[in-house]
Short mmCIF file of C-alpha atoms in Angstrom, two decimals:
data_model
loop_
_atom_site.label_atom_id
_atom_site.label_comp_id
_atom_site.label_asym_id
_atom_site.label_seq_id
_atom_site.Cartn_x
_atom_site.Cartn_y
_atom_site.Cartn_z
CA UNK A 1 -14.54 35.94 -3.40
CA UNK A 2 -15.15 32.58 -1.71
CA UNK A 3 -13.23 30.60 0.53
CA UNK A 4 -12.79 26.83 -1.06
CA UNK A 5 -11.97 23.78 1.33
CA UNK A 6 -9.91 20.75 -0.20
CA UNK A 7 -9.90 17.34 1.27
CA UNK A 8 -6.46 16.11 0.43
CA UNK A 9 -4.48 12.90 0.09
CA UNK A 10 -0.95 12.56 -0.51
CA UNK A 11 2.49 10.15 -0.71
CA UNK A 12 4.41 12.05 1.10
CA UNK A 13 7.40 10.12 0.11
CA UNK A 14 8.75 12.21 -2.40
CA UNK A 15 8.28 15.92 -0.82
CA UNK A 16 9.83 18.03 2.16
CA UNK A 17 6.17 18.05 3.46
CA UNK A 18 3.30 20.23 3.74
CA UNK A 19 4.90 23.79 4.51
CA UNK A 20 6.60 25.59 1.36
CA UNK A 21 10.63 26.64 2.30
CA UNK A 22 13.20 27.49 0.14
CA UNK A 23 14.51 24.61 -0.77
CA UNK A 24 12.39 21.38 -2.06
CA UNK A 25 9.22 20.46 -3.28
CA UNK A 26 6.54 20.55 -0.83
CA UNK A 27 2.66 19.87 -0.69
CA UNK A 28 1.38 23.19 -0.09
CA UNK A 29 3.72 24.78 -2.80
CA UNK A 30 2.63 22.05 -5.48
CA UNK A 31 -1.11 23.05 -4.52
CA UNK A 32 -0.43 26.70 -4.73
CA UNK A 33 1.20 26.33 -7.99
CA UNK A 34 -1.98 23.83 -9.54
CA UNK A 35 -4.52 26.61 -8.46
CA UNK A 36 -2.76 29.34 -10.11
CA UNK A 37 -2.55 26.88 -13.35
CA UNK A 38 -6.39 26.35 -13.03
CA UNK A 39 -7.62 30.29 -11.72
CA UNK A 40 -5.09 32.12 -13.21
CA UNK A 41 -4.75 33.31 -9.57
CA UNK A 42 -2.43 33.67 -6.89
CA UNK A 43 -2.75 31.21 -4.39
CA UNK A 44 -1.53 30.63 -0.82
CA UNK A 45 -3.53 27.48 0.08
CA UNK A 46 -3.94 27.85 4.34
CA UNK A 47 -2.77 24.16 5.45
CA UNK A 48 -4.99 21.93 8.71
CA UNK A 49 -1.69 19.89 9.37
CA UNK A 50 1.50 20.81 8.46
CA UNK A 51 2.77 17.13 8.04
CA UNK A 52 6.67 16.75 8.46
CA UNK A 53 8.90 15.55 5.11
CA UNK A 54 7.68 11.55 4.54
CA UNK A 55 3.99 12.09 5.96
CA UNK A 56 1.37 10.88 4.20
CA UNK A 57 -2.41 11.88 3.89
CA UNK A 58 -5.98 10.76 3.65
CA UNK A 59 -7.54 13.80 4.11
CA UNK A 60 -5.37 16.77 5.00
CA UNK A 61 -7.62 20.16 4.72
CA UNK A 62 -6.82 22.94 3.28
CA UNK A 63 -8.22 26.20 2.10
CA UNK A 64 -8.00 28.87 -0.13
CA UNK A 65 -9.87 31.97 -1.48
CA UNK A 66 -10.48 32.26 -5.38
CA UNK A 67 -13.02 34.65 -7.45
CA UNK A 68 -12.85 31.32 -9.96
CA UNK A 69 -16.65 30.57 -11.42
CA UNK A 70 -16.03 26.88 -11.31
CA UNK A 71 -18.54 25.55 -9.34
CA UNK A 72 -17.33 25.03 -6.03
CA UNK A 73 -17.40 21.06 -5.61
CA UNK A 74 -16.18 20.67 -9.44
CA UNK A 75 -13.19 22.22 -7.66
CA UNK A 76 -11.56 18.90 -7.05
CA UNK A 77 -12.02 17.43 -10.32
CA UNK A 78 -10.19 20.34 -12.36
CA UNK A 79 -7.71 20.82 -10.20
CA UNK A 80 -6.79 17.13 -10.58
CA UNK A 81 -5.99 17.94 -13.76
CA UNK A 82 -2.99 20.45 -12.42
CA UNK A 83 -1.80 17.69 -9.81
CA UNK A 84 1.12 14.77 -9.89
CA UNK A 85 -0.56 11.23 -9.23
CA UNK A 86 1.06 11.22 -5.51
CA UNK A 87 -1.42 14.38 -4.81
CA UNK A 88 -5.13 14.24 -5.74
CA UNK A 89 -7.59 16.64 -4.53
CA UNK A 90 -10.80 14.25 -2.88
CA UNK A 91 -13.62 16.97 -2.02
CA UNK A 92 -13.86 20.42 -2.71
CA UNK A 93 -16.87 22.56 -1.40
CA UNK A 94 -17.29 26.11 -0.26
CA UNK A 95 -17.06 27.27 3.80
CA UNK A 96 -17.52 30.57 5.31
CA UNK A 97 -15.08 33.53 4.68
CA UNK A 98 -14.52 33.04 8.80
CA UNK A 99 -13.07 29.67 8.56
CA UNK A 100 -9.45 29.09 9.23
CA UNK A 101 -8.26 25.18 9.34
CA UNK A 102 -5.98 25.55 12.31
CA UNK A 103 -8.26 28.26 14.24
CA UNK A 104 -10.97 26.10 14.56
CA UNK A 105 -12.02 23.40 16.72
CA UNK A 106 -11.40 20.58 15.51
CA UNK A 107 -10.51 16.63 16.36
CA UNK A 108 -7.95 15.52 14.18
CA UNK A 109 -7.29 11.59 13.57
CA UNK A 110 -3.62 9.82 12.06
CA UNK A 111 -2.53 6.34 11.75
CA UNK A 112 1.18 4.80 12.70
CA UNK A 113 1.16 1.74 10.91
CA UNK A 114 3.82 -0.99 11.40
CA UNK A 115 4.34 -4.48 9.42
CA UNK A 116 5.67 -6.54 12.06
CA UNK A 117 7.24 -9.67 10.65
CA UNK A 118 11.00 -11.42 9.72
CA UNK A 119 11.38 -9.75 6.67
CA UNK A 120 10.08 -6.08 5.26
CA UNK A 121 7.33 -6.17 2.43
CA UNK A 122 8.50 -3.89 -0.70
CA UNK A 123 4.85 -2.76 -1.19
CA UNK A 124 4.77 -1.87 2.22
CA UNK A 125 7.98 -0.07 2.46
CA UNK A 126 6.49 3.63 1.39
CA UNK A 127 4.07 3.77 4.29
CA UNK A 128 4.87 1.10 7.36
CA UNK A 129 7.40 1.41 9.63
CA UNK A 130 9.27 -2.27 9.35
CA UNK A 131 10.37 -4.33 12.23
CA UNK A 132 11.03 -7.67 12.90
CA UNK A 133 10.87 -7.54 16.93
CA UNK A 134 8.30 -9.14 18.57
CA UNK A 135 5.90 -6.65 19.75
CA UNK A 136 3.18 -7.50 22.47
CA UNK A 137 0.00 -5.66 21.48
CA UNK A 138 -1.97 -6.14 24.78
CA UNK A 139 1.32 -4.10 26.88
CA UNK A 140 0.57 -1.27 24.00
CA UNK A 141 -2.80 -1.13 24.71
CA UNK A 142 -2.43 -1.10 28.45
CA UNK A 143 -0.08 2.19 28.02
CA UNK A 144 -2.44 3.41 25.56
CA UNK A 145 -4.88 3.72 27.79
CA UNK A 146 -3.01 5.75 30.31
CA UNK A 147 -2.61 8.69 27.39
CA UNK A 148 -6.51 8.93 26.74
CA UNK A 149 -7.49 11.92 28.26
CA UNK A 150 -6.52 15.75 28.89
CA UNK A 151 -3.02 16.01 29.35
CA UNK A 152 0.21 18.19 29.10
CA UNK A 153 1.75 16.22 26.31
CA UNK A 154 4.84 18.24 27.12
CA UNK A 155 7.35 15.12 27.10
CA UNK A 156 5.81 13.89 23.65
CA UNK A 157 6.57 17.32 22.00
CA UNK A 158 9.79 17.97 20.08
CA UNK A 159 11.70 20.82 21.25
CA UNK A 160 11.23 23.12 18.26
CA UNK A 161 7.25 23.60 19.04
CA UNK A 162 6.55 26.61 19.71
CA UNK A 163 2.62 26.02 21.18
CA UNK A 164 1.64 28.03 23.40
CA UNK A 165 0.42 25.55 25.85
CA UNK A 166 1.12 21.68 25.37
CA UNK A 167 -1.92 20.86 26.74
CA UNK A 168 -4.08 18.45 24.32
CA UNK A 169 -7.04 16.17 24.17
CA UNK A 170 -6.77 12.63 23.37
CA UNK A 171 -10.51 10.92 22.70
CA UNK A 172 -9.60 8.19 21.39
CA UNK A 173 -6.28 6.00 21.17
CA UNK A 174 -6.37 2.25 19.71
CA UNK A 175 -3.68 -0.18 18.88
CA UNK A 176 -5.25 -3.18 16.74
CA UNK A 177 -3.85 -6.24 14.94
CA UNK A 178 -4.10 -7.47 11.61
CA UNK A 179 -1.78 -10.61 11.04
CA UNK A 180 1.45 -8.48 10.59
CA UNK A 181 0.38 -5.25 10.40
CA UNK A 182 -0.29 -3.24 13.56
CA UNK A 183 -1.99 0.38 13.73
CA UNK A 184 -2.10 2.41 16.29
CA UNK A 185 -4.61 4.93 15.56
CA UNK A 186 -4.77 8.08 17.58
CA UNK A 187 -8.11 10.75 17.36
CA UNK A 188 -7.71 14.08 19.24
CA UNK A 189 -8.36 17.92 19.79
CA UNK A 190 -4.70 18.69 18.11
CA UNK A 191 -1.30 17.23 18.26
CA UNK A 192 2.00 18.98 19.39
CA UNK A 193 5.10 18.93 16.84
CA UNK A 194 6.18 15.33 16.37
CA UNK A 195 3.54 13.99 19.07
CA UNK A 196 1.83 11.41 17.26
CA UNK A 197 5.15 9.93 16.16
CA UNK A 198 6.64 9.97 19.72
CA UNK A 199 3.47 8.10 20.99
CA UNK A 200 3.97 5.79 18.61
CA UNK A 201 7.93 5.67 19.45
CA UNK A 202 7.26 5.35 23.17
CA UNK A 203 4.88 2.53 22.52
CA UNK A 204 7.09 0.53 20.23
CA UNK A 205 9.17 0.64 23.27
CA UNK A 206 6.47 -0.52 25.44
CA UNK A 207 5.66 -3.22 22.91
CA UNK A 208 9.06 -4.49 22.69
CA UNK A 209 9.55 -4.89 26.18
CA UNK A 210 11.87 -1.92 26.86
CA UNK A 211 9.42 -0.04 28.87
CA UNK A 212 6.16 -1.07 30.57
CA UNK A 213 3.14 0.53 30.76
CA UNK A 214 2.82 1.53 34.38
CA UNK A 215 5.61 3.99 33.28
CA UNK A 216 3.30 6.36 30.99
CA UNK A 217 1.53 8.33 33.72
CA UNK A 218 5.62 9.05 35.26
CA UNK A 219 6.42 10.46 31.41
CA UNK A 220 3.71 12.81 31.10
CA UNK A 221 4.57 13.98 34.72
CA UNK A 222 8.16 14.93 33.81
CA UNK A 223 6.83 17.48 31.44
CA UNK A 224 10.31 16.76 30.06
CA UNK A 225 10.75 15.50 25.78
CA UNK A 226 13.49 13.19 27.26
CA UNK A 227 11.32 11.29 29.62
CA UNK A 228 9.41 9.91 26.75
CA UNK A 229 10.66 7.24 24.11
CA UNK A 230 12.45 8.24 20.09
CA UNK A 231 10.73 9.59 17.54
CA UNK A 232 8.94 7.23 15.52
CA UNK A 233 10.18 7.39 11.80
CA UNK A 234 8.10 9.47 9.55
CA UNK A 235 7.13 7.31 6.68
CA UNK A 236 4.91 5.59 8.97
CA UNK A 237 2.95 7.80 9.83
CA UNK A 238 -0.56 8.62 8.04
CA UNK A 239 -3.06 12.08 8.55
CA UNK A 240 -6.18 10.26 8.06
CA UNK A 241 -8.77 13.42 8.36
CA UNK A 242 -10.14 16.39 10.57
CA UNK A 243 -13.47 17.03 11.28
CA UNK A 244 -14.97 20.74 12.69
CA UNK A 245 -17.32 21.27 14.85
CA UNK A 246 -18.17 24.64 12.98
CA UNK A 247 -18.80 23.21 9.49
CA UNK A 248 -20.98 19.85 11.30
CA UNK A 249 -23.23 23.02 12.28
CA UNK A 250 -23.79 24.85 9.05
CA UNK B 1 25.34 -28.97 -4.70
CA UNK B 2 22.73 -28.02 -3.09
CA UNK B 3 19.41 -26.61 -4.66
CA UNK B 4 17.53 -23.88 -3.11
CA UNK B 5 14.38 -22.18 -2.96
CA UNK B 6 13.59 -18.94 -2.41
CA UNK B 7 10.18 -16.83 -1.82
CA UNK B 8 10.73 -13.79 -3.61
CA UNK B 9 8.73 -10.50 -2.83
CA UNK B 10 8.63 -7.71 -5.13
CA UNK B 11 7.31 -4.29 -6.08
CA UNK B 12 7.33 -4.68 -10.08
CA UNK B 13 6.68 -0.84 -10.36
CA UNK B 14 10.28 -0.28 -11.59
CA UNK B 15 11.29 -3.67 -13.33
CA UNK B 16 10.72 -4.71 -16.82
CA UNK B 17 8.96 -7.60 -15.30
CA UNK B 18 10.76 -11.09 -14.24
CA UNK B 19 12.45 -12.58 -17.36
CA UNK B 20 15.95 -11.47 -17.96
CA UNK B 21 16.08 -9.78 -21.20
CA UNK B 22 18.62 -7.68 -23.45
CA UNK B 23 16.99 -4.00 -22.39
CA UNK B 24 15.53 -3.34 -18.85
CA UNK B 25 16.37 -4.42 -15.74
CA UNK B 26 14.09 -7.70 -14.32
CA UNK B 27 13.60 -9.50 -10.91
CA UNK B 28 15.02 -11.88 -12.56
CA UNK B 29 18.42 -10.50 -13.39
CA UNK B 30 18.56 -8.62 -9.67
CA UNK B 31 18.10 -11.79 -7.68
CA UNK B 32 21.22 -12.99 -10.07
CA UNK B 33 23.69 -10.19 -9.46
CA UNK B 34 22.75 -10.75 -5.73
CA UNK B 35 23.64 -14.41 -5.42
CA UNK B 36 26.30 -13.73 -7.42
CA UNK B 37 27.51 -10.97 -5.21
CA UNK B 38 27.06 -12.89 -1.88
CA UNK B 39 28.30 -16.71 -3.20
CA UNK B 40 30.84 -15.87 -6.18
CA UNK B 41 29.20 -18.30 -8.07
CA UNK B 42 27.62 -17.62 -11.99
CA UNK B 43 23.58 -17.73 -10.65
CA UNK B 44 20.48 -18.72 -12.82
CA UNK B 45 17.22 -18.26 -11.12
CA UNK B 46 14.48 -20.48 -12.55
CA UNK B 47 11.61 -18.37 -11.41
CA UNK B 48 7.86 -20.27 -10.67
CA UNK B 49 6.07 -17.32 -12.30
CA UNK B 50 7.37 -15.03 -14.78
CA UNK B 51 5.70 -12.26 -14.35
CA UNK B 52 4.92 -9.07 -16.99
CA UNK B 53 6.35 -6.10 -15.93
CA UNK B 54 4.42 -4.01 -13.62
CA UNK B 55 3.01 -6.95 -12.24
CA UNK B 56 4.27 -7.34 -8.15
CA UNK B 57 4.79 -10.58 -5.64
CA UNK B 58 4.47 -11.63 -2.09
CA UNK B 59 5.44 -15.02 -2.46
CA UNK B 60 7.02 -15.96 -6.14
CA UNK B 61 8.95 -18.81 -5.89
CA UNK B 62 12.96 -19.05 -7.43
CA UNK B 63 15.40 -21.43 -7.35
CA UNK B 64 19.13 -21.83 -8.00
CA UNK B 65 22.20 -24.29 -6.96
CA UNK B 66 24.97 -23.50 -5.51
CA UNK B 67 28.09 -24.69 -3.39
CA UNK B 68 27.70 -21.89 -0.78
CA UNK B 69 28.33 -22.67 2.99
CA UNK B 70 25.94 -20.65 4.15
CA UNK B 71 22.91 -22.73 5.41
CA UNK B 72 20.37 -23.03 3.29
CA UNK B 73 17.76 -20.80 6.08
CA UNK B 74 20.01 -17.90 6.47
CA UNK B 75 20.47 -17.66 2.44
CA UNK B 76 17.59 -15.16 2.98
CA UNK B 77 19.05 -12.82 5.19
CA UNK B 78 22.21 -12.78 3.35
CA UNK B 79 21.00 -12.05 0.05
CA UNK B 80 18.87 -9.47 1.08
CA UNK B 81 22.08 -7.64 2.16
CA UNK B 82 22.17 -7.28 -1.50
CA UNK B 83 18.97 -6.52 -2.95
CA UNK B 84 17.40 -3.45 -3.40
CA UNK B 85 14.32 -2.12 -0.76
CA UNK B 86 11.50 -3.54 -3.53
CA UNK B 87 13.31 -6.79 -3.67
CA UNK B 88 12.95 -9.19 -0.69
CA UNK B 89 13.29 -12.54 -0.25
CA UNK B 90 10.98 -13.70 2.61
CA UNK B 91 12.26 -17.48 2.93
CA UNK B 92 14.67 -19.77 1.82
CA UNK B 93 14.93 -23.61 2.43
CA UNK B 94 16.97 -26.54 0.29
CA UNK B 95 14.84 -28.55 -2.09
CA UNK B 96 15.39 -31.67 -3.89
CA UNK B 97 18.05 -30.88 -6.79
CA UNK B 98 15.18 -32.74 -9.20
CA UNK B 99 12.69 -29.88 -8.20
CA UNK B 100 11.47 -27.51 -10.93
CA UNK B 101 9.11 -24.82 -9.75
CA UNK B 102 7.43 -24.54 -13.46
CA UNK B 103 7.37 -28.50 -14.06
CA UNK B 104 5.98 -29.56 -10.69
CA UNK B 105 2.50 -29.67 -9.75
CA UNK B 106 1.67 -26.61 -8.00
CA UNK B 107 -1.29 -24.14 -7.18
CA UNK B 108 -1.08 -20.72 -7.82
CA UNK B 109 -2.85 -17.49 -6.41
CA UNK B 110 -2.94 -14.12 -7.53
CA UNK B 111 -5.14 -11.11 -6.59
CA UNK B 112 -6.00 -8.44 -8.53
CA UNK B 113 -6.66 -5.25 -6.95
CA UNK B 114 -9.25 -2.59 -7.81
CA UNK B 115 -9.86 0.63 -6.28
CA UNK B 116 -13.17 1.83 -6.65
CA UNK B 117 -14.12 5.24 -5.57
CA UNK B 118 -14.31 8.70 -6.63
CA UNK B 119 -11.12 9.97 -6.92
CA UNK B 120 -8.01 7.72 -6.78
CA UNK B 121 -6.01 7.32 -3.74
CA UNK B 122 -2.09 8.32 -4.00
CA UNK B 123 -0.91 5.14 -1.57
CA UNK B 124 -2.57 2.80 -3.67
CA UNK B 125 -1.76 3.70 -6.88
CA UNK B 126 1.40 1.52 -7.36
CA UNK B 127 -0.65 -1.80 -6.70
CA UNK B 128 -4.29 -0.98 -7.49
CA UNK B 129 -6.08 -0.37 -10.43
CA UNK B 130 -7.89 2.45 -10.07
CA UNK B 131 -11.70 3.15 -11.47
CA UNK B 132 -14.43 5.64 -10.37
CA UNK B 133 -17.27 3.34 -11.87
CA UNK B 134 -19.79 1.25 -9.98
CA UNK B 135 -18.89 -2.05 -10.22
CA UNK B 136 -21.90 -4.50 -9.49
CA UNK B 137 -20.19 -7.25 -7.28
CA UNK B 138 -22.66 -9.72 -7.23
CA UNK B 139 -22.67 -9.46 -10.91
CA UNK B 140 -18.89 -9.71 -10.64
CA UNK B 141 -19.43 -13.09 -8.81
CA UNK B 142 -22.22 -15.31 -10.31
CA UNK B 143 -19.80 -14.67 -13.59
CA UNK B 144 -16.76 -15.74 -11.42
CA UNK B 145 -18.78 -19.02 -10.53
CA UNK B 146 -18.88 -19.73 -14.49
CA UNK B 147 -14.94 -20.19 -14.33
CA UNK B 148 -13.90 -21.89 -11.44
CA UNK B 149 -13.69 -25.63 -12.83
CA UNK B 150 -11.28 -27.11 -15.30
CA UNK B 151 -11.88 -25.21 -18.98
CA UNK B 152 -10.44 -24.81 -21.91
CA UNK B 153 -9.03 -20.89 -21.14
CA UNK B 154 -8.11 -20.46 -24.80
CA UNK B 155 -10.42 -17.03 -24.73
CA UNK B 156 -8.16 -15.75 -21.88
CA UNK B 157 -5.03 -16.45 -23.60
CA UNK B 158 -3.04 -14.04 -24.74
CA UNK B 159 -2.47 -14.94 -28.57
CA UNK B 160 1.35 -14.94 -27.73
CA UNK B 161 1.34 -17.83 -25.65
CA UNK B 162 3.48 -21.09 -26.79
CA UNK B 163 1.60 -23.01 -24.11
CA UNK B 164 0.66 -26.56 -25.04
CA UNK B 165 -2.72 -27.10 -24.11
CA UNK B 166 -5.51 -24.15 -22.39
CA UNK B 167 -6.58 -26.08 -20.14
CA UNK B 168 -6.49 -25.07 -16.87
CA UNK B 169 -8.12 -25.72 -13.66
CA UNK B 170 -9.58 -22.57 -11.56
CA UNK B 171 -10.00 -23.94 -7.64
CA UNK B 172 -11.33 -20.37 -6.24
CA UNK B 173 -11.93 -17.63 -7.54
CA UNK B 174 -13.23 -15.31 -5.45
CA UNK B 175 -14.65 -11.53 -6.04
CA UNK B 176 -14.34 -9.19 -2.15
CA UNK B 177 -15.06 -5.83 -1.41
CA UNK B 178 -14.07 -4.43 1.89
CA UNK B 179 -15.03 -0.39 1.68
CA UNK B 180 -13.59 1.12 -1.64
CA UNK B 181 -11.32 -1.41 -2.25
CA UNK B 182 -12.46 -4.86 -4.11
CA UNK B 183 -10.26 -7.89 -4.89
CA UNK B 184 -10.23 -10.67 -7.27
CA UNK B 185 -8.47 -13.28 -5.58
CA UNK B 186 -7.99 -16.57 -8.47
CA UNK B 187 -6.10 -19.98 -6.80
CA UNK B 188 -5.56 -22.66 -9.87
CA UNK B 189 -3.08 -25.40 -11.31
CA UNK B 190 -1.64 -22.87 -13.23
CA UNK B 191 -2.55 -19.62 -15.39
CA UNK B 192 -1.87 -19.07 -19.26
CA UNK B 193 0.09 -16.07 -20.56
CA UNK B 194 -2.08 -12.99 -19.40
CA UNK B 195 -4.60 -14.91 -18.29
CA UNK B 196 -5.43 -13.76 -14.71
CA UNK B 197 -5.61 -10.30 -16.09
CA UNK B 198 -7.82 -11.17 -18.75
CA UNK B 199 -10.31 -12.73 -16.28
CA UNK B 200 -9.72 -9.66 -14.16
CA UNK B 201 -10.82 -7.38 -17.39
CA UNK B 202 -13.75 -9.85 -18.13
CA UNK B 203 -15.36 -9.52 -14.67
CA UNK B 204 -14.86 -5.79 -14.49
CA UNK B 205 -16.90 -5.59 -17.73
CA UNK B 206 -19.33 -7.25 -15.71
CA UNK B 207 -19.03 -5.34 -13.03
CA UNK B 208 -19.95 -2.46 -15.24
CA UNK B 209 -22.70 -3.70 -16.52
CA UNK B 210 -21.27 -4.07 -20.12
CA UNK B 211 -21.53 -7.94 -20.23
CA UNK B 212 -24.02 -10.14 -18.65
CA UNK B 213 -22.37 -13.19 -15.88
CA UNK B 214 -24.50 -15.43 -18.49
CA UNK B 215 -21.86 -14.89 -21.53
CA UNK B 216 -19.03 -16.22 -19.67
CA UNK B 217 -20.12 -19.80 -20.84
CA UNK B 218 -20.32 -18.62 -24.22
CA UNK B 219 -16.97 -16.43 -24.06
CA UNK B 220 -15.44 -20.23 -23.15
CA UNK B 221 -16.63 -22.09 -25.59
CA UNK B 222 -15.33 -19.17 -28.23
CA UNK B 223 -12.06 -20.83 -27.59
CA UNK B 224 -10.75 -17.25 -29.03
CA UNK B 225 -9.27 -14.36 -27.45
CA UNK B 226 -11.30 -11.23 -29.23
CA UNK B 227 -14.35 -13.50 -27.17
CA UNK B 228 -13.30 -11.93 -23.84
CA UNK B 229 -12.53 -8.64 -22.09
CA UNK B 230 -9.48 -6.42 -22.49
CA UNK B 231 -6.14 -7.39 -20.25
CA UNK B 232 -6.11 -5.70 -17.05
CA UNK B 233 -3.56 -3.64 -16.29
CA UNK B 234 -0.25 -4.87 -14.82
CA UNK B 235 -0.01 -2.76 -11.56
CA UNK B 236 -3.28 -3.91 -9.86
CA UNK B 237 -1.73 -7.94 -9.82
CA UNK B 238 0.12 -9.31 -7.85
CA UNK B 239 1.39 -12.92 -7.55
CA UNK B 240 0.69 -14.11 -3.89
CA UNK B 241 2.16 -17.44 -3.54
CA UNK B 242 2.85 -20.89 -4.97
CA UNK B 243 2.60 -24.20 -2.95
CA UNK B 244 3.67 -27.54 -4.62
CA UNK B 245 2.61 -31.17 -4.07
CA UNK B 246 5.67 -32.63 -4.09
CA UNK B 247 7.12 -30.29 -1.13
CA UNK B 248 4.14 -31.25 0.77
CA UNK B 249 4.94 -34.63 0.95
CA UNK B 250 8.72 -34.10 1.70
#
C-alpha cells in the first residue's frame, strides 16, 4: 500500500466545493469517484484545504492510499483520463504512510483577485471579484501590514469554525496592482474558516475608504467576527499551493 | 437619429460566434434583443469584427441608430441591464451617422493565447489554447518578423473568404512568454477570414520545430492556403480592440 499525493487545480465554479455532502457535486467526491474508475479501488482522497462552494485551485493537495502498480508520478496523467476539464490532476508522487495534509506543518498561500474598473470583464467574471469603486491600494497595504504576524485571527473567523485555537501565522501578506486587476495575496501557517475572504472583505473596505488602516490592530483586539469587515465573495478567491516542511526534508 | 458606437466585450464560449444566423444564438443577435429591449426600437448591429464562434472580445466595436433619449454615454450602462454576465459593453459614445466600422480605416489587434505546460490549467481553459509541447519562442519570432509588412496573405486565407484583394498590412506582431503562458499579439489594417488563427497555427508549427522561420517567405509567395499551418483553434483568440482614423481626427 502507498500513500499517493496529488497537486490539484480546479474551477470551482460549478461544484459545492472540496468536502463531499449529500447533496451536490463536490471536488473531493469527483476525485474519489476518478480513482476508483482508474484502481478499481475504493477511495477517500484526504483533502489540504477544504475550499468553500465557488473556490478555485492551483494546487490544492490531496492524498490517498492505493495498492495500484501505476507508477507513482504517472499517477496524474491516468487519472486525467477519469477527470472533467474544470479538474486536472498536476503532480502525483509518493509520500510517507505518516503524512496527513492537514496534520502537518505547513504554509499555505491563496490569491483574492479583483478587476477594478467601470464595467465587469466576461472572461473575468468566473474568478475576480468585480467592482467599479475606486480602491486606494497604498491604504490596503498600510492595513496589510498590521495583519503580518502571529495573531488571534478570532474576528476574521466565521462563526461555524470549530478550531481549536484561532491563533495563526501570517508570513507574508501583499496587495499589488496590475492596471485593473488587484491581488491581494496572502502566505501563512493555516487559515481559519472564511479568513482569507474576510481579509480580503475588511480590506476592500479599507480600500474604499470605509475604514482606515489604523483600525486593524482594534479588530484583531476585539477577538469578536463582527469587529471585522463582510465576507469577501467566494468566486474570487484562489488556493494557489501548500508547501511542508516534512516532505522539503525527505 | 443618432448613431452610436459601442465597445462590446464578450466570452464567445457559449455563442455561435457574432453573425446572426438561422440556428444558434450570436453576439450579434444578443446585443439586438437588448437594444431592442431597452429603446423599443427594431436594432441592427453592424459589428467591426465578426468573429467565429468560440472566438472572445475585449474591445469589438458595434454600431446602431436609434431615436433613444438616453445620452449617448449612459447607453452602456443601460444596455447592460439587459445583457447576459458574458456580454458587456464597456463604452458607448455617438459617432458620425456616415461611420461604418468595417468600411473605415481602422487597425485591428488580436491575441492569441497559448498555454504551455504540462498539464492544462482548468481557469484557462475557456480562453487559452492549451499544449504540453516545447515551443521554441525565438523560433516563434524571427518567423513572426517574416510577416509583419504589407503581403499578399492569400496562404492564410481561409478558402471561404469573398474578400477582394489578400492584401493586408501586419504593423506588430509580436510573440511573449511570461511563465507558462505565451501570447501572439498581431495589430494590422485588417485580417482575412481565419487569418489570425492561421498565423497563430503557422508559428506554433514553428514553435515545434516542424517548420523552419525561413519558409514563411516561401509559404507567402504560395499565394495558397494548403502552403501554411492548420487554423488555430477558436477559444485561445480573442479580439482586443479596434481604433479608427477617422475618430481620431473627430
Amino acid at each position: 500500500m502507498k500513500r499517493i499525493k496529488l497537486t490539484v487545480a480546479y474551477d470551482g465554479t460549478n461544484y459545492h466545493g472540496w468536502q463531499v455532502q449529500p447533496n451536490g457535486i463536490t471536488i473531493e467526491g469527483v476525485l474519489n469517484q476518478a480513482i476508483t474508475a482508474l484502481t478499481g479501488e475504493p477511495a477517500a482522497v484526504i483533502g489540504a484545504s477544504r475550499t468553500d462552494a465557488g473556490v478555485h485551485a492551483l494546487g490544492n493537495i490531496a492524498v490517498f492510499d492505493t495498492n495500484t502498480k501505476i507508477p507513482p508520478e504517472k499517477l496524474s496523467y491516468a487519472l486525467n483520463q477519469y477527470l472533467p476539464e474544470d479538474i486536472v490532476v498536476q503532480h502525483s508522487c509518493e509520500v510517507p504512510s505518516a503524512f496527513h495534509p492537514r496534520r502537518c506543518e505547513s504554509r499555505k498561500t491563496y490569491v483574492y483577485k479583483i478587476l477594478n474598473r467601470t464595467f465587469p470583464l466576461p472572461l473575468n467574471r468566473r474568478d475576480c471579484y468585480f467592482t467599479y469603486r475606486k480602491l486606494d491600494v497604498g491604504q490596503m497595504r498600510q492595513a496589510a501590514g498590521y495583519l503580518v504576524g502571529t495573531h488571534d485571527f478570532q474576528s476574521f473567523c466565521s462563526v461555524h469554525s470549530q478550531a481549536e485555537t484561532t491563533v495563526r501565522t501570517i508570513y507574508h501578506l501583499a496587495v499589488e496592482k496590475e492596471q485593473d486587476l488587484l491581488t491581494i495575496q496572502v502566505t501563512g501557517s493555516g487559515f481559519l474558516y472564511n479568513m482569507v475572504r474576510i481579509l480580503a472583505g475588511t480590506l476592500l473596505q479599507v480600500g474604499m475608504g470605509e475604514r482606515s488602516p489604523a483600525e486593524i490592530p482594534d479588530i484583531l483586539k476585539a477577538r469578536n467576527r463582527s469587529a471585522a469587515g463582510p465576507t469577501a465573495p467566494a468566486h474570487g478567491l484562489t488556493m494557489i499551493g501548500i508547501s511542508y516542511n516534512i516532505l522539503e526534508n525527505i
